[in-house]
PDB file of C-alpha atoms and ligand atoms in Angstrom:
ATOM      1  CA  MET D   1      -9.219   0.039   6.365  1.00  0.00           C
ATOM      2  CA  ASP D   2     -11.404   3.132   5.951  1.00  0.00           C
ATOM      3  CA  ALA D   3     -10.520   5.668   3.260  1.00  0.00           C
ATOM      4  CA  LEU D   4      -9.103   8.276   5.641  1.00  0.00           C
ATOM      5  CA  THR D   5      -6.830   5.763   7.373  1.00  0.00           C
ATOM      6  CA  THR D   6      -5.644   4.521   3.975  1.00  0.00           C
ATOM      7  CA  LEU D   7      -4.815   8.041   2.827  1.00  0.00           C
ATOM      8  CA  GLN D   8      -3.034   8.864   6.067  1.00  0.00           C
ATOM      9  CA  SER D   9      -0.965   5.692   6.191  1.00  0.00           C
ATOM     10  CA  ARG D  10       0.060   5.057   2.561  1.00  0.00           C
ATOM     11  CA  VAL D  11       3.753   4.509   2.006  1.00  0.00           C
ATOM     12  CA  SER D  12       5.795   3.588  -1.046  1.00  0.00           C
ATOM     13  CA  SER D  13       7.541   0.234  -1.463  1.00  0.00           C
ATOM     14  CA  SER D  14      10.856   0.300  -3.263  1.00  0.00           C
ATOM     15  CA  LEU D  15      11.736  -3.396  -2.871  1.00  0.00           C
ATOM     16  CA  LEU D  16       9.310  -5.287  -5.057  1.00  0.00           C
ATOM     17  CA  GLU D  17       9.098  -8.856  -6.288  1.00  0.00           C
ATOM     18  CA  ASN D  18       6.726 -11.209  -8.132  1.00  0.00           C
ATOM     19  CA  PRO D  19       3.818 -11.451  -8.473  1.00  0.00           C
ATOM     20  CA  GLY D  20       2.848  -8.139 -10.014  1.00  0.00           C
ATOM     21  CA  PRO D  21      -0.722  -6.899 -10.061  1.00  0.00           C
ATOM     22  CA  THR D  22      -3.280  -8.982 -11.978  1.00  0.00           C
ATOM     23  CA  PRO D  23      -5.104  -7.474 -14.980  1.00  0.00           C
ATOM     24  CA  GLN D  24      -8.205  -7.141 -12.750  1.00  0.00           C
ATOM     25  CA  GLN D  25      -6.209  -5.259 -10.113  1.00  0.00           C
ATOM     26  CA  ILE D  26      -4.784  -2.969 -12.787  1.00  0.00           C
ATOM     27  CA  ASP D  27      -8.330  -2.233 -13.973  1.00  0.00           C
ATOM     28  CA  GLU D  28      -9.385  -1.419 -10.387  1.00  0.00           C
ATOM     29  CA  MET D  29      -6.427   0.922  -9.971  1.00  0.00           C
ATOM     30  CA  ILE D  30      -7.172   2.709 -13.235  1.00  0.00           C
ATOM     31  CA  LYS D  31     -10.829   3.119 -12.247  1.00  0.00           C
ATOM     32  CA  ALA D  32      -9.630   4.706  -8.990  1.00  0.00           C
ATOM     33  CA  GLY D  33      -7.163   6.841 -10.962  1.00  0.00           C
ATOM     34  CA  SER D  34      -9.858   8.043 -13.303  1.00  0.00           C
ATOM     35  CA  ARG D  35     -11.769   9.586 -10.390  1.00  0.00           C
ATOM     36  CA  ALA D  36      -9.093  12.235  -9.917  1.00  0.00           C
ATOM     37  CA  PRO D  37     -10.496  15.739 -10.472  1.00  0.00           C
ATOM     38  CA  ASP D  38     -10.437  16.560 -14.185  1.00  0.00           C
ATOM     39  CA  HIS D  39     -11.221  20.073 -15.457  1.00  0.00           C
ATOM     40  CA  ALA D  40     -13.706  19.796 -18.372  1.00  0.00           C
ATOM     41  CA  GLY D  41     -13.554  16.005 -18.239  1.00  0.00           C
ATOM     42  CA  LEU D  42     -10.746  15.838 -20.792  1.00  0.00           C
ATOM     43  CA  ARG D  43      -9.228  12.625 -19.441  1.00  0.00           C
ATOM     44  CA  PRO D  44      -5.802  13.939 -20.398  1.00  0.00           C
ATOM     45  CA  TRP D  45      -3.995  10.708 -19.562  1.00  0.00           C
ATOM     46  CA  ARG D  46      -3.206   7.209 -20.700  1.00  0.00           C
ATOM     47  CA  PHE D  47      -1.154   4.300 -19.398  1.00  0.00           C
ATOM     48  CA  ILE D  48       1.579   2.102 -20.842  1.00  0.00           C
ATOM     49  CA  LEU D  49       2.214  -1.216 -19.101  1.00  0.00           C
ATOM     50  CA  ILE D  50       5.694  -2.730 -19.178  1.00  0.00           C
ATOM     51  CA  GLU D  51       5.772  -6.296 -17.884  1.00  0.00           C
ATOM     52  CA  GLY D  52       7.694  -9.547 -18.394  1.00  0.00           C
ATOM     53  CA  ASP D  53      10.275  -9.471 -21.177  1.00  0.00           C
ATOM     54  CA  SER D  54       9.182  -5.985 -22.257  1.00  0.00           C
ATOM     55  CA  ARG D  55      11.207  -4.813 -19.278  1.00  0.00           C
ATOM     56  CA  LEU D  56      14.348  -5.897 -21.138  1.00  0.00           C
ATOM     57  CA  ARG D  57      13.406  -3.680 -24.083  1.00  0.00           C
ATOM     58  CA  PHE D  58      12.725  -0.907 -21.586  1.00  0.00           C
ATOM     59  CA  GLY D  59      16.184  -1.484 -20.074  1.00  0.00           C
ATOM     60  CA  GLU D  60      17.734  -1.147 -23.554  1.00  0.00           C
ATOM     61  CA  LEU D  61      15.844   2.115 -24.008  1.00  0.00           C
ATOM     62  CA  LEU D  62      17.078   3.446 -20.666  1.00  0.00           C
ATOM     63  CA  ALA D  63      20.642   2.470 -21.594  1.00  0.00           C
ATOM     64  CA  ARG D  64      20.337   4.214 -24.962  1.00  0.00           C
ATOM     65  CA  SER D  65      18.983   7.353 -23.279  1.00  0.00           C
ATOM     66  CA  ASN D  66      22.160   7.452 -21.145  1.00  0.00           C
ATOM     67  CA  THR D  67      24.519   7.062 -24.088  1.00  0.00           C
ATOM     68  CA  PRO D  68      25.761   9.758 -26.466  1.00  0.00           C
ATOM     69  CA  GLU D  69      24.230   9.666 -29.945  1.00  0.00           C
ATOM     70  CA  ASN D  70      25.975   7.270 -32.377  1.00  0.00           C
ATOM     71  CA  ALA D  71      27.900   5.528 -29.553  1.00  0.00           C
ATOM     72  CA  GLU D  72      27.329   1.990 -28.267  1.00  0.00           C
ATOM     73  CA  PRO D  73      26.095   1.835 -24.645  1.00  0.00           C
ATOM     74  CA  ASP D  74      28.821   1.028 -22.157  1.00  0.00           C
ATOM     75  CA  PRO D  75      28.390  -2.410 -20.444  1.00  0.00           C
ATOM     76  CA  ALA D  76      28.138  -0.722 -17.024  1.00  0.00           C
ATOM     77  CA  ILE D  77      25.369   1.548 -18.320  1.00  0.00           C
ATOM     78  CA  ILE D  78      23.537  -1.448 -19.809  1.00  0.00           C
ATOM     79  CA  GLU D  79      23.803  -3.368 -16.540  1.00  0.00           C
ATOM     80  CA  ASN D  80      22.516  -0.443 -14.495  1.00  0.00           C
ATOM     81  CA  ALA D  81      19.627   0.187 -16.894  1.00  0.00           C
ATOM     82  CA  MET D  82      18.652  -3.510 -16.932  1.00  0.00           C
ATOM     83  CA  ARG D  83      18.665  -3.588 -13.137  1.00  0.00           C
ATOM     84  CA  LYS D  84      16.430  -0.525 -12.990  1.00  0.00           C
ATOM     85  CA  ALA D  85      14.029  -1.919 -15.592  1.00  0.00           C
ATOM     86  CA  GLN D  86      13.665  -5.169 -13.659  1.00  0.00           C
ATOM     87  CA  ARG D  87      13.288  -3.804 -10.151  1.00  0.00           C
ATOM     88  CA  ALA D  88       9.570  -4.605 -10.181  1.00  0.00           C
ATOM     89  CA  PRO D  89       7.368  -7.044 -12.112  1.00  0.00           C
ATOM     90  CA  THR D  90       5.219  -4.245 -13.524  1.00  0.00           C
ATOM     91  CA  ILE D  91       5.967  -0.698 -14.562  1.00  0.00           C
ATOM     92  CA  MET D  92       2.991   1.495 -15.317  1.00  0.00           C
ATOM     93  CA  VAL D  93       3.910   4.605 -17.275  1.00  0.00           C
ATOM     94  CA  VAL D  94       1.412   7.393 -16.623  1.00  0.00           C
ATOM     95  CA  VAL D  95       1.291   9.707 -19.617  1.00  0.00           C
ATOM     96  CA  ALA D  96      -0.292  13.159 -19.760  1.00  0.00           C
ATOM     97  CA  SER D  97      -1.879  13.641 -23.205  1.00  0.00           C
ATOM     98  CA  ILE D  98      -2.342  17.352 -23.611  1.00  0.00           C
ATOM     99  CA  THR D  99      -4.870  18.932 -25.933  1.00  0.00           C
ATOM    100  CA  GLU D 100      -5.625  22.578 -26.668  1.00  0.00           C
ATOM    101  CA  HIS D 101      -8.559  23.787 -24.603  1.00  0.00           C
ATOM    102  CA  PRO D 102      -9.762  27.364 -24.078  1.00  0.00           C
ATOM    103  CA  LYS D 103     -10.234  26.893 -20.320  1.00  0.00           C
ATOM    104  CA  VAL D 104      -7.792  24.153 -19.386  1.00  0.00           C
ATOM    105  CA  PRO D 105      -4.143  25.108 -19.803  1.00  0.00           C
ATOM    106  CA  GLU D 106      -1.400  22.520 -20.170  1.00  0.00           C
ATOM    107  CA  ILE D 107      -0.372  22.750 -16.521  1.00  0.00           C
ATOM    108  CA  GLU D 108      -3.861  21.776 -15.349  1.00  0.00           C
ATOM    109  CA  GLN D 109      -3.837  18.743 -17.621  1.00  0.00           C
ATOM    110  CA  ILE D 110      -0.448  17.654 -16.254  1.00  0.00           C
ATOM    111  CA  ILE D 111      -1.660  18.199 -12.680  1.00  0.00           C
ATOM    112  CA  CYS D 112      -4.695  16.058 -13.492  1.00  0.00           C
ATOM    113  CA  ALA D 113      -2.491  13.209 -14.758  1.00  0.00           C
ATOM    114  CA  GLY D 114      -0.389  13.570 -11.587  1.00  0.00           C
ATOM    115  CA  ALA D 115      -3.527  13.307  -9.453  1.00  0.00           C
ATOM    116  CA  VAL D 116      -4.461  10.168 -11.398  1.00  0.00           C
ATOM    117  CA  ALA D 117      -1.026   8.681 -10.621  1.00  0.00           C
ATOM    118  CA  SER D 118      -1.501   9.548  -6.951  1.00  0.00           C
ATOM    119  CA  ASN D 119      -4.914   7.839  -6.849  1.00  0.00           C
ATOM    120  CA  ILE D 120      -3.347   4.802  -8.515  1.00  0.00           C
ATOM    121  CA  ILE D 121      -0.607   4.390  -5.926  1.00  0.00           C
ATOM    122  CA  THR D 122      -3.140   4.813  -3.130  1.00  0.00           C
ATOM    123  CA  ALA D 123      -5.404   2.214  -4.763  1.00  0.00           C
ATOM    124  CA  ALA D 124      -2.385  -0.108  -5.061  1.00  0.00           C
ATOM    125  CA  PHE D 125      -1.711   0.335  -1.343  1.00  0.00           C
ATOM    126  CA  THR D 126      -5.353  -0.528  -0.590  1.00  0.00           C
ATOM    127  CA  LEU D 127      -5.026  -3.714  -2.646  1.00  0.00           C
ATOM    128  CA  GLY D 128      -1.811  -4.700  -0.833  1.00  0.00           C
ATOM    129  CA  ILE D 129       0.275  -4.031  -3.934  1.00  0.00           C
ATOM    130  CA  GLY D 130       3.588  -2.273  -3.398  1.00  0.00           C
ATOM    131  CA  ALA D 131       4.090   0.809  -5.561  1.00  0.00           C
ATOM    132  CA  TYR D 132       6.823   3.387  -6.089  1.00  0.00           C
ATOM    133  CA  TRP D 133       6.496   6.549  -8.188  1.00  0.00           C
ATOM    134  CA  ARG D 134       9.698   7.396 -10.031  1.00  0.00           C
ATOM    135  CA  THR D 135      10.633   9.864 -12.736  1.00  0.00           C
ATOM    136  CA  GLY D 136      14.300  10.818 -13.055  1.00  0.00           C
ATOM    137  CA  ALA D 137      15.977  11.902 -16.272  1.00  0.00           C
ATOM    138  CA  ALA D 138      14.272   9.043 -18.159  1.00  0.00           C
ATOM    139  CA  ALA D 139      10.873  10.735 -17.810  1.00  0.00           C
ATOM    140  CA  PHE D 140      12.141  13.745 -19.743  1.00  0.00           C
ATOM    141  CA  SER D 141      14.360  11.953 -22.239  1.00  0.00           C
ATOM    142  CA  PRO D 142      13.270  12.371 -25.894  1.00  0.00           C
ATOM    143  CA  ILE D 143      14.758   8.903 -26.584  1.00  0.00           C
ATOM    144  CA  VAL D 144      12.620   7.257 -23.890  1.00  0.00           C
ATOM    145  CA  LYS D 145       9.525   9.221 -24.891  1.00  0.00           C
ATOM    146  CA  GLN D 146       9.925   8.316 -28.545  1.00  0.00           C
ATOM    147  CA  GLY D 147      10.773   4.686 -27.750  1.00  0.00           C
ATOM    148  CA  LEU D 148       7.604   4.329 -25.680  1.00  0.00           C
ATOM    149  CA  GLY D 149       5.559   5.810 -28.518  1.00  0.00           C
ATOM    150  CA  LEU D 150       4.641   9.146 -27.005  1.00  0.00           C
ATOM    151  CA  GLU D 151       3.319  11.850 -29.309  1.00  0.00           C
ATOM    152  CA  GLU D 152       4.555  15.464 -29.385  1.00  0.00           C
ATOM    153  CA  ASN D 153       1.706  16.538 -27.095  1.00  0.00           C
ATOM    154  CA  GLU D 154       2.513  13.948 -24.420  1.00  0.00           C
ATOM    155  CA  GLN D 155       4.622  13.915 -21.264  1.00  0.00           C
ATOM    156  CA  ILE D 156       5.647  11.166 -18.857  1.00  0.00           C
ATOM    157  CA  VAL D 157       4.249  11.979 -15.435  1.00  0.00           C
ATOM    158  CA  ALA D 158       5.242   8.795 -13.610  1.00  0.00           C
ATOM    159  CA  PHE D 159       6.872   5.429 -13.877  1.00  0.00           C
ATOM    160  CA  ILE D 160       4.939   3.540 -11.206  1.00  0.00           C
ATOM    161  CA  TYR D 161       6.857   0.424 -10.226  1.00  0.00           C
ATOM    162  CA  MET D 162       4.477  -2.197  -8.828  1.00  0.00           C
ATOM    163  CA  GLY D 163       4.745  -5.618  -7.281  1.00  0.00           C
ATOM    164  CA  THR D 164       4.666  -7.557  -4.036  1.00  0.00           C
ATOM    165  CA  PRO D 165       6.495  -5.749  -1.228  1.00  0.00           C
ATOM    166  CA  ARG D 166       9.615  -7.724  -0.268  1.00  0.00           C
ATOM    167  CA  VAL D 167       9.827  -6.221   3.241  1.00  0.00           C
ATOM    168  CA  SER D 168       7.191  -4.984   5.664  1.00  0.00           C
ATOM    169  CA  LEU D 169       6.013  -1.476   5.032  1.00  0.00           C
ATOM    170  CA  ARG D 170       7.374   1.333   7.166  1.00  0.00           C
ATOM    171  CA  THR D 171       5.263   3.573   9.369  1.00  0.00           C
ATOM    172  CA  PRO D 172       4.914   6.962   7.707  1.00  0.00           C
ATOM    173  CA  PRO D 173       6.306  10.037   9.429  1.00  0.00           C
ATOM    174  CA  SER D 174       3.784  12.046  11.398  1.00  0.00           C
ATOM    175  CA  ILE D 175       2.943  15.609  10.490  1.00  0.00           C
ATOM    176  CA  THR D 176       1.646  18.592  12.392  1.00  0.00           C
ATOM    177  CA  PRO D 177      -0.883  20.133  10.019  1.00  0.00           C
ATOM    178  CA  SER D 178      -0.775  23.547  11.722  1.00  0.00           C
ATOM    179  CA  ASP D 179       2.884  23.874  10.645  1.00  0.00           C
ATOM    180  CA  TYR D 180       1.644  24.103   7.072  1.00  0.00           C
ATOM    181  CA  ILE D 181      -1.386  26.347   7.562  1.00  0.00           C
ATOM    182  CA  THR D 182      -1.663  30.101   7.536  1.00  0.00           C
ATOM    183  CA  ARG D 183      -5.017  31.819   7.821  1.00  0.00           C
ATOM    184  CA  TRP D 184      -5.537  34.797   5.582  1.00  0.00           C
TER     185      TRP D 184
HETATM  186  C1  FMN V   1       6.530  13.480  -9.443  1.00  0.00           C
HETATM  187  C2  FMN V   1       7.318  12.583  -8.525  1.00  0.00           C
HETATM  188  C3  FMN V   1       8.494  12.029  -8.965  1.00  0.00           C
HETATM  189  C4  FMN V   1       9.273  11.225  -8.129  1.00  0.00           C
HETATM  190  N1  FMN V   1      10.426  10.685  -8.609  1.00  0.00           N
HETATM  191  C5  FMN V   1      11.190   9.921  -7.792  1.00  0.00           C
HETATM  192  C6  FMN V   1      12.385   9.322  -8.292  1.00  0.00           C
HETATM  193  O1  FMN V   1      12.732   9.449  -9.459  1.00  0.00           O
HETATM  194  N2  FMN V   1      13.136   8.614  -7.423  1.00  0.00           N
HETATM  195  C7  FMN V   1      12.769   8.442  -6.102  1.00  0.00           C
HETATM  196  O2  FMN V   1      13.492   7.789  -5.356  1.00  0.00           O
HETATM  197  N3  FMN V   1      11.617   8.979  -5.627  1.00  0.00           N
HETATM  198  C8  FMN V   1      10.826   9.698  -6.439  1.00  0.00           C
HETATM  199  N4  FMN V   1       9.654  10.227  -5.957  1.00  0.00           N
HETATM  200  C9  FMN V   1       9.306  10.059  -4.517  1.00  0.00           C
HETATM  201  C10 FMN V   1       8.820   8.666  -4.144  1.00  0.00           C
HETATM  202  O3  FMN V   1       7.824   8.210  -5.045  1.00  0.00           O
HETATM  203  C11 FMN V   1       8.215   8.620  -2.720  1.00  0.00           C
HETATM  204  O4  FMN V   1       7.041   9.359  -2.650  1.00  0.00           O
HETATM  205  C12 FMN V   1       9.182   9.131  -1.671  1.00  0.00           C
HETATM  206  O5  FMN V   1      10.334   8.310  -1.649  1.00  0.00           O
HETATM  207  C13 FMN V   1       8.560   9.175  -0.262  1.00  0.00           C
HETATM  208  O6  FMN V   1       8.113   7.916   0.130  1.00  0.00           O
HETATM  209  P1  FMN V   1       6.601   7.693   0.601  1.00  0.00           P
HETATM  210  O7  FMN V   1       5.740   7.823  -0.632  1.00  0.00           O
HETATM  211  O8  FMN V   1       6.594   6.335   1.205  1.00  0.00           O
HETATM  212  O9  FMN V   1       6.294   8.755   1.613  1.00  0.00           O
HETATM  213  C14 FMN V   1       8.835  10.989  -6.793  1.00  0.00           C
HETATM  214  C15 FMN V   1       7.619  11.527  -6.361  1.00  0.00           C
HETATM  215  C16 FMN V   1       6.867  12.304  -7.209  1.00  0.00           C
HETATM  216  C17 FMN V   1       5.550  12.881  -6.734  1.00  0.00           C
END
């Protein structure tokens, strides 16, 4: 598939199963991610991989983030969090690591990390790996951020769930570009 066709036909896969991406495929995706435009070449991003049994620890973290402080998580909350944590073999957390820069404000560094995540899901699609970008309350939860080892200057931009698509991919909706263009 040529690059333009890939970009125009990419779709997410929410139903994912084993196997997840290989370490080599993850490297390829990160190389593709790293080619996202990056003002001043700061590389304001890093990745955390959650695979195998680590997903259970991630589920515990999600459950804790949905539970009031000093209370024990409710069994229904634990079950829901465990299900979410295990809905794909691999979860790649894309983190924006923001530094002070005279010409590159925080928002540009977060946009850059978002562009990296976008390149990664497109690279996954090219490799035949299903991917789904999620955030939700967990991405902004101090408990999740601390549990995953984020520093004060870091933000979660994406949880990219990855694996083998369980069902055939849908055809993306078409778009009429002129609906979105004004000429000034
Ligand atoms: C920053 C960001 C956060 C997102 N968070 C969620 C999410 O938490 N849950 C969800 O169902 N979709 C989320 N999405 C949307 C999906 O990843 C996906 O793009 C959408 O369902 C459309 O499907 P498609 O990519 O196949 O067109 C998010 C997308 C972006 C860019």
